Amino acid sequence: MDIYDVFFYLSLFAGFMMAFNLGANDVANSMASAVGAKAISIKQAVLIAGTLNFAGAVFLGSQVTATVSKGIINADVIADPKIVMVGMFSALLAAGLWVLISTLTALPVSSTHSIVGSILGFGLVAGGPDVVNWMKMVGIVMSWIISPFFAATIAYLIFTHIRKTILFQKDFIHQAKKWAPIWMGLTVLLIALSFLYKTPVGKSLNLPFFGSLALAFAIAGVVWLGGKLAVNKLVGDPEQGAEAVEETFRKLQIGTSCYVALSQGANDVANAIGPVAAIYLISKQHVLLAKADVPLGLLVMGGVGIAIGIALLGYKVMGTVGTKITVLTNTRGFAVDFGAATTVLIASNMGLPVSSTHAAVGSVVGVGLARGFSAVNFQILGKIVLYWVLTVPIAALTSIIIFTVLKWICL
């Protein structure tokens, strides 16, 4: 067994740890608002998110081609493949450790930014400042502002609209029957567009732009029509009063949460397993490719890691995002899901850097602000933002330390 084999097997451990942390921390994106609004219990969220994230990772993630270096460094400048291999392993380990620490303190961070920061760290040491794509770093910093503010604005507007057109109306049951099919259609439109543009399977269909739009609108139209026909069952018993409205949005919210969990598994598994695939290629071919196809066996390992992470530690971050920033109901939770998903879909298709974690937190804050500043816990929010800002430098510093020690021992 040579040094290449040793680091490949070590990378399996680091990749599994990163997948575990993805499940434990990023699960807040998909299930926190549903738990906070009491649409489902934490146990149900763990079961649903674990199953759907695993299914997304293994069955929908099979066509993932991981962008290994995330464009943050030009690995071609580093001539020795062993240095790149040790550096990628250091980056994976450092990112996993930071996300684990964040999870244990119950604070949501971006796993993507953790990996970017740690790759930046070893890149600086191995190749110097010129190897780093600093414009990419500017984009990362911009995303700290774009994602939460964009999502907060959308969620604020959606919840304000729901309050104005349904909850604040005297005949709110009648208004709910009028608007419920429309929100159902819009929800399905968003899910269909997200599936076509954001999942590997959707992208593989290679539908033209207007073809995708037409398909998504056709599916949404069918759902809207079905909703109008079934409106009495959708809204529930009028004797329940406002609870009948909340019950309607509870069903919609569970649907959006399930979709986010599925697509999260399909997309985010590459964050954990992509670097492992890269190290595997280096160990076999002694060269780093800019992109790497992820083998099915590694996707299964990633899916298992995500599911175990959700089961063991997912409740921590879920509790912070779902209950500690502001009080969520089903209508508020629906606005949160819709705002976060819309932000990720629109901004990423416009080429803007976004973080799904930041979008989810921003949406929760936006819904809270719709009821005034006193409805938001700014102490918790301040801690979260501090962790976001610290993510890149801490991941980079940790990666530098691990890389330097391993280079001194092994190379």
Coordinates of N, CA, C and O in Angstrom, one line a residue, residues 81-159:
P81 N 1.1 16.0 -7.9 CA -0.2 15.5 -7.5 C -0.4 15.1 -6.1 O -1.5 15.1 -5.5
K82 N 0.8 14.7 -5.5 CA 0.7 14.2 -4.1 C 0.3 15.4 -3.2 O -0.4 15.3 -2.2
I83 N 0.8 16.6 -3.5 CA 0.5 17.8 -2.7 C -1.0 18.1 -2.8 O -1.7 18.5 -1.9
V84 N -1.5 18.0 -4.1 CA -2.9 18.3 -4.3 C -3.8 17.3 -3.5 O -4.8 17.6 -2.9
M85 N -3.4 16.0 -3.5 CA -4.1 15.0 -2.9 C -4.1 15.2 -1.3 O -5.2 15.1 -0.7
V86 N -3.0 15.5 -0.8 CA -2.9 15.8 0.7 C -3.7 17.0 1.0 O -4.5 17.1 2.0
G87 N -3.7 18.0 0.1 CA -4.4 19.2 0.3 C -5.9 19.0 0.3 O -6.6 19.6 1.1
M88 N -6.4 18.3 -0.7 CA -7.8 18.0 -0.8 C -8.3 17.2 0.4 O -9.4 17.5 0.9
F89 N -7.5 16.3 0.9 CA -7.9 15.6 2.1 C -7.9 16.5 3.3 O -8.9 16.5 4.1
S90 N -6.9 17.4 3.4 CA -6.9 18.3 4.5 C -8.1 19.2 4.5 O -8.7 19.5 5.5
A91 N -8.5 19.7 3.3 CA -9.6 20.5 3.1 C -10.9 19.8 3.5 O -11.8 20.4 4.2
L92 N -11.1 18.6 3.1 CA -12.3 17.8 3.5 C -12.4 17.7 5.0 O -13.5 17.8 5.6
L93 N -11.3 17.3 5.6 CA -11.3 17.1 7.1 C -11.5 18.4 7.8 O -12.3 18.4 8.8
A94 N -10.9 19.5 7.4 CA -11.1 20.8 8.0 C -12.6 21.3 7.9 O -13.2 21.7 8.9
A95 N -13.1 21.1 6.7 CA -14.5 21.5 6.5 C -15.5 20.7 7.4 O -16.4 21.3 8.0
G96 N -15.2 19.4 7.4 CA -16.1 18.5 8.2 C -16.0 18.9 9.7 O -17.0 18.9 10.4
L97 N -14.8 19.2 10.2 CA -14.6 19.6 11.6 C -15.4 20.9 12.0 O -16.1 21.0 13.0
W98 N -15.3 21.9 11.1 CA -16.0 23.1 11.3 C -17.5 23.0 11.3 O -18.2 23.5 12.2
V99 N -18.0 22.2 10.4 CA -19.5 22.0 10.3 C -19.9 21.2 11.6 O -21.0 21.4 12.1
L100 N -19.1 20.2 12.0 CA -19.4 19.5 13.2 C -19.5 20.4 14.4 O -20.4 20.3 15.3
I101 N -18.5 21.2 14.6 CA -18.5 22.2 15.7 C -19.7 23.0 15.7 O -20.4 23.3 16.7
S102 N -20.0 23.5 14.5 CA -21.2 24.4 14.4 C -22.5 23.6 14.7 O -23.4 24.2 15.4
T103 N -22.6 22.4 14.3 CA -23.7 21.6 14.6 C -23.9 21.3 16.1 O -25.0 21.4 16.7
L104 N -22.7 21.0 16.8 CA -22.8 20.8 18.2 C -23.2 22.0 19.0 O -23.7 21.9 20.1
T105 N -22.9 23.2 18.4 CA -23.4 24.4 19.1 C -24.7 24.9 18.5 O -25.2 26.0 18.8
A106 N -25.3 24.0 17.7 CA -26.7 24.2 17.2 C -26.9 25.4 16.3 O -27.9 26.0 16.3
L107 N -25.8 25.8 15.6 CA -25.9 26.9 14.7 C -25.7 26.5 13.2 O -24.8 25.7 12.9
P108 N -26.6 27.0 12.3 CA -26.5 26.6 10.9 C -25.4 27.3 10.1 O -25.3 28.6 10.2
V109 N -24.6 26.6 9.4 CA -23.5 27.2 8.6 C -23.6 26.6 7.2 O -24.2 25.6 7.0
S110 N -22.9 27.3 6.2 CA -22.9 26.8 4.9 C -21.8 25.7 4.7 O -20.6 26.1 4.9
S111 N -22.2 24.5 4.4 CA -21.2 23.5 4.1 C -20.3 23.8 2.9 O -19.1 23.5 2.8
T112 N -21.0 24.4 1.9 CA -20.2 24.8 0.7 C -19.2 25.8 1.0 O -18.0 25.7 0.6
H113 N -19.5 26.8 1.9 CA -18.5 27.8 2.2 C -17.4 27.2 3.1 O -16.2 27.6 3.0
S114 N -17.7 26.2 3.9 CA -16.7 25.5 4.7 C -15.7 24.8 3.8 O -14.5 24.9 4.0
I115 N -16.2 24.2 2.7 CA -15.2 23.5 1.8 C -14.4 24.5 1.0 O -13.2 24.4 0.8
V116 N -15.1 25.6 0.6 CA -14.4 26.6 -0.2 C -13.3 27.2 0.7 O -12.2 27.4 0.2
G117 N -13.6 27.5 1.9 CA -12.6 28.1 2.8 C -11.4 27.2 3.0 O -10.3 27.6 3.0
S118 N -11.7 25.9 3.2 CA -10.6 25.0 3.5 C -9.8 24.7 2.3 O -8.5 24.6 2.4
I119 N -10.4 24.7 1.1 CA -9.6 24.6 -0.2 C -8.7 25.9 -0.4 O -7.6 25.8 -0.8
L120 N -9.3 27.0 0.0 CA -8.5 28.3 -0.1 C -7.3 28.2 0.8 O -6.2 28.6 0.4
G121 N -7.5 27.6 2.0 CA -6.4 27.5 2.9 C -5.2 26.7 2.4 O -4.1 27.2 2.4
F122 N -5.5 25.5 2.0 CA -4.3 24.7 1.5 C -3.8 25.2 0.2 O -2.6 25.1 -0.1
G123 N -4.7 25.9 -0.6 CA -4.2 26.5 -1.9 C -3.2 27.6 -1.6 O -2.2 27.7 -2.3
L124 N -3.5 28.4 -0.6 CA -2.5 29.5 -0.3 C -1.2 29.0 0.1 O -0.1 29.5 -0.3
V125 N -1.2 27.9 0.9 CA 0.1 27.4 1.4 C 0.8 26.6 0.3 O 2.1 26.8 0.1
A126 N 0.1 25.9 -0.5 CA 0.7 25.0 -1.5 C 1.1 25.8 -2.8 O 2.2 25.5 -3.4
G127 N 0.4 26.8 -3.2 CA 0.7 27.5 -4.4 C 0.8 29.0 -4.3 O 1.1 29.7 -5.3
G128 N 0.6 29.6 -3.1 CA 0.7 31.0 -3.0 C -0.6 31.8 -3.4 O -1.5 31.2 -3.9
P129 N -0.6 33.1 -3.1 CA -1.8 33.9 -3.4 C -2.3 33.9 -4.8 O -3.4 34.0 -5.1
D130 N -1.3 33.7 -5.8 CA -1.7 33.7 -7.2 C -2.5 32.5 -7.6 O -3.2 32.6 -8.7
V131 N -2.5 31.5 -6.8 CA -3.3 30.3 -7.2 C -4.8 30.4 -6.9 O -5.6 29.7 -7.4
V132 N -5.1 31.4 -6.1 CA -6.4 31.6 -5.6 C -7.2 32.5 -6.6 O -6.7 33.5 -7.1
N133 N -8.5 32.1 -6.9 CA -9.4 32.9 -7.7 C -10.1 33.9 -6.7 O -11.1 33.6 -6.1
W134 N -9.5 35.1 -6.6 CA -10.0 36.0 -5.6 C -11.4 36.6 -6.0 O -12.2 37.0 -5.1
M135 N -11.7 36.6 -7.3 CA -13.0 37.1 -7.7 C -14.1 36.1 -7.1 O -15.2 36.5 -6.8
K136 N -13.7 34.8 -7.1 CA -14.7 33.8 -6.5 C -14.9 34.1 -5.1 O -16.0 34.0 -4.6
M137 N -13.8 34.5 -4.4 CA -14.0 34.9 -3.0 C -14.9 36.1 -2.8 O -15.7 36.2 -1.8
V138 N -14.8 37.1 -3.7 CA -15.7 38.2 -3.6 C -17.1 37.8 -3.7 O -18.0 38.3 -3.0
G139 N -17.4 36.8 -4.6 CA -18.7 36.2 -4.8 C -19.2 35.6 -3.5 O -20.4 35.7 -3.2
I140 N -18.3 34.9 -2.8 CA -18.7 34.2 -1.5 C -19.1 35.3 -0.5 O -20.2 35.2 0.1
V141 N -18.3 36.4 -0.4 CA -18.7 37.4 0.5 C -20.0 38.1 0.1 O -20.9 38.4 1.0
M142 N -20.2 38.3 -1.2 CA -21.5 38.8 -1.6 C -22.7 38.0 -1.2 O -23.8 38.4 -0.9
S143 N -22.5 36.6 -1.2 CA -23.6 35.7 -0.9 C -24.0 35.8 0.5 O -25.1 35.5 0.9
W144 N -23.1 36.3 1.4 CA -23.5 36.5 2.8 C -24.6 37.6 2.9 O -25.4 37.6 3.8
I145 N -24.6 38.5 1.9 CA -25.6 39.6 1.8 C -26.8 39.2 0.9 O -27.9 39.3 1.3
I146 N -26.5 38.7 -0.3 CA -27.5 38.4 -1.2 C -28.5 37.4 -0.7 O -29.8 37.6 -0.7
S147 N -28.1 36.2 -0.3 CA -29.0 35.1 0.0 C -30.0 35.5 1.1 O -31.2 35.3 0.9
P148 N -29.5 35.9 2.3 CA -30.5 36.1 3.4 C -31.4 37.3 3.1 O -32.6 37.2 3.3
F149 N -30.9 38.4 2.5 CA -31.7 39.6 2.2 C -32.8 39.3 1.1 O -33.9 39.7 1.2
F150 N -32.3 38.6 0.1 CA -33.2 38.2 -1.0 C -34.3 37.3 -0.5 O -35.5 37.6 -0.7
A151 N -33.9 36.3 0.3 CA -34.9 35.4 0.8 C -35.9 36.0 1.8 O -37.1 35.8 1.8
A152 N -35.3 36.9 2.7 CA -36.1 37.6 3.7 C -37.2 38.5 3.0 O -38.3 38.5 3.4
T153 N -36.8 39.1 1.9 CA -37.7 40.0 1.2 C -38.8 39.2 0.6 O -40.0 39.5 0.7
I154 N -38.5 38.1 -0.1 CA -39.5 37.3 -0.7 C -40.5 36.7 0.4 O -41.7 36.7 0.2
A155 N -39.9 36.1 1.4 CA -40.7 35.5 2.5 C -41.6 36.6 3.1 O -42.8 36.3 3.4
Y156 N -41.1 37.8 3.3 CA -41.9 38.9 3.9 C -43.0 39.2 3.0 O -44.2 39.3 3.5
L157 N -42.8 39.3 1.7 CA -43.9 39.7 0.8 C -45.0 38.6 0.7 O -46.2 38.9 0.7
I158 N -44.5 37.3 0.7 CA -45.5 36.2 0.6 C -46.4 36.2 1.9 O -47.6 36.1 1.8
F159 N -45.7 36.2 3.1 CA -46.5 36.2 4.3 C -47.4 37.4 4.4 O -48.6 37.3 4.9

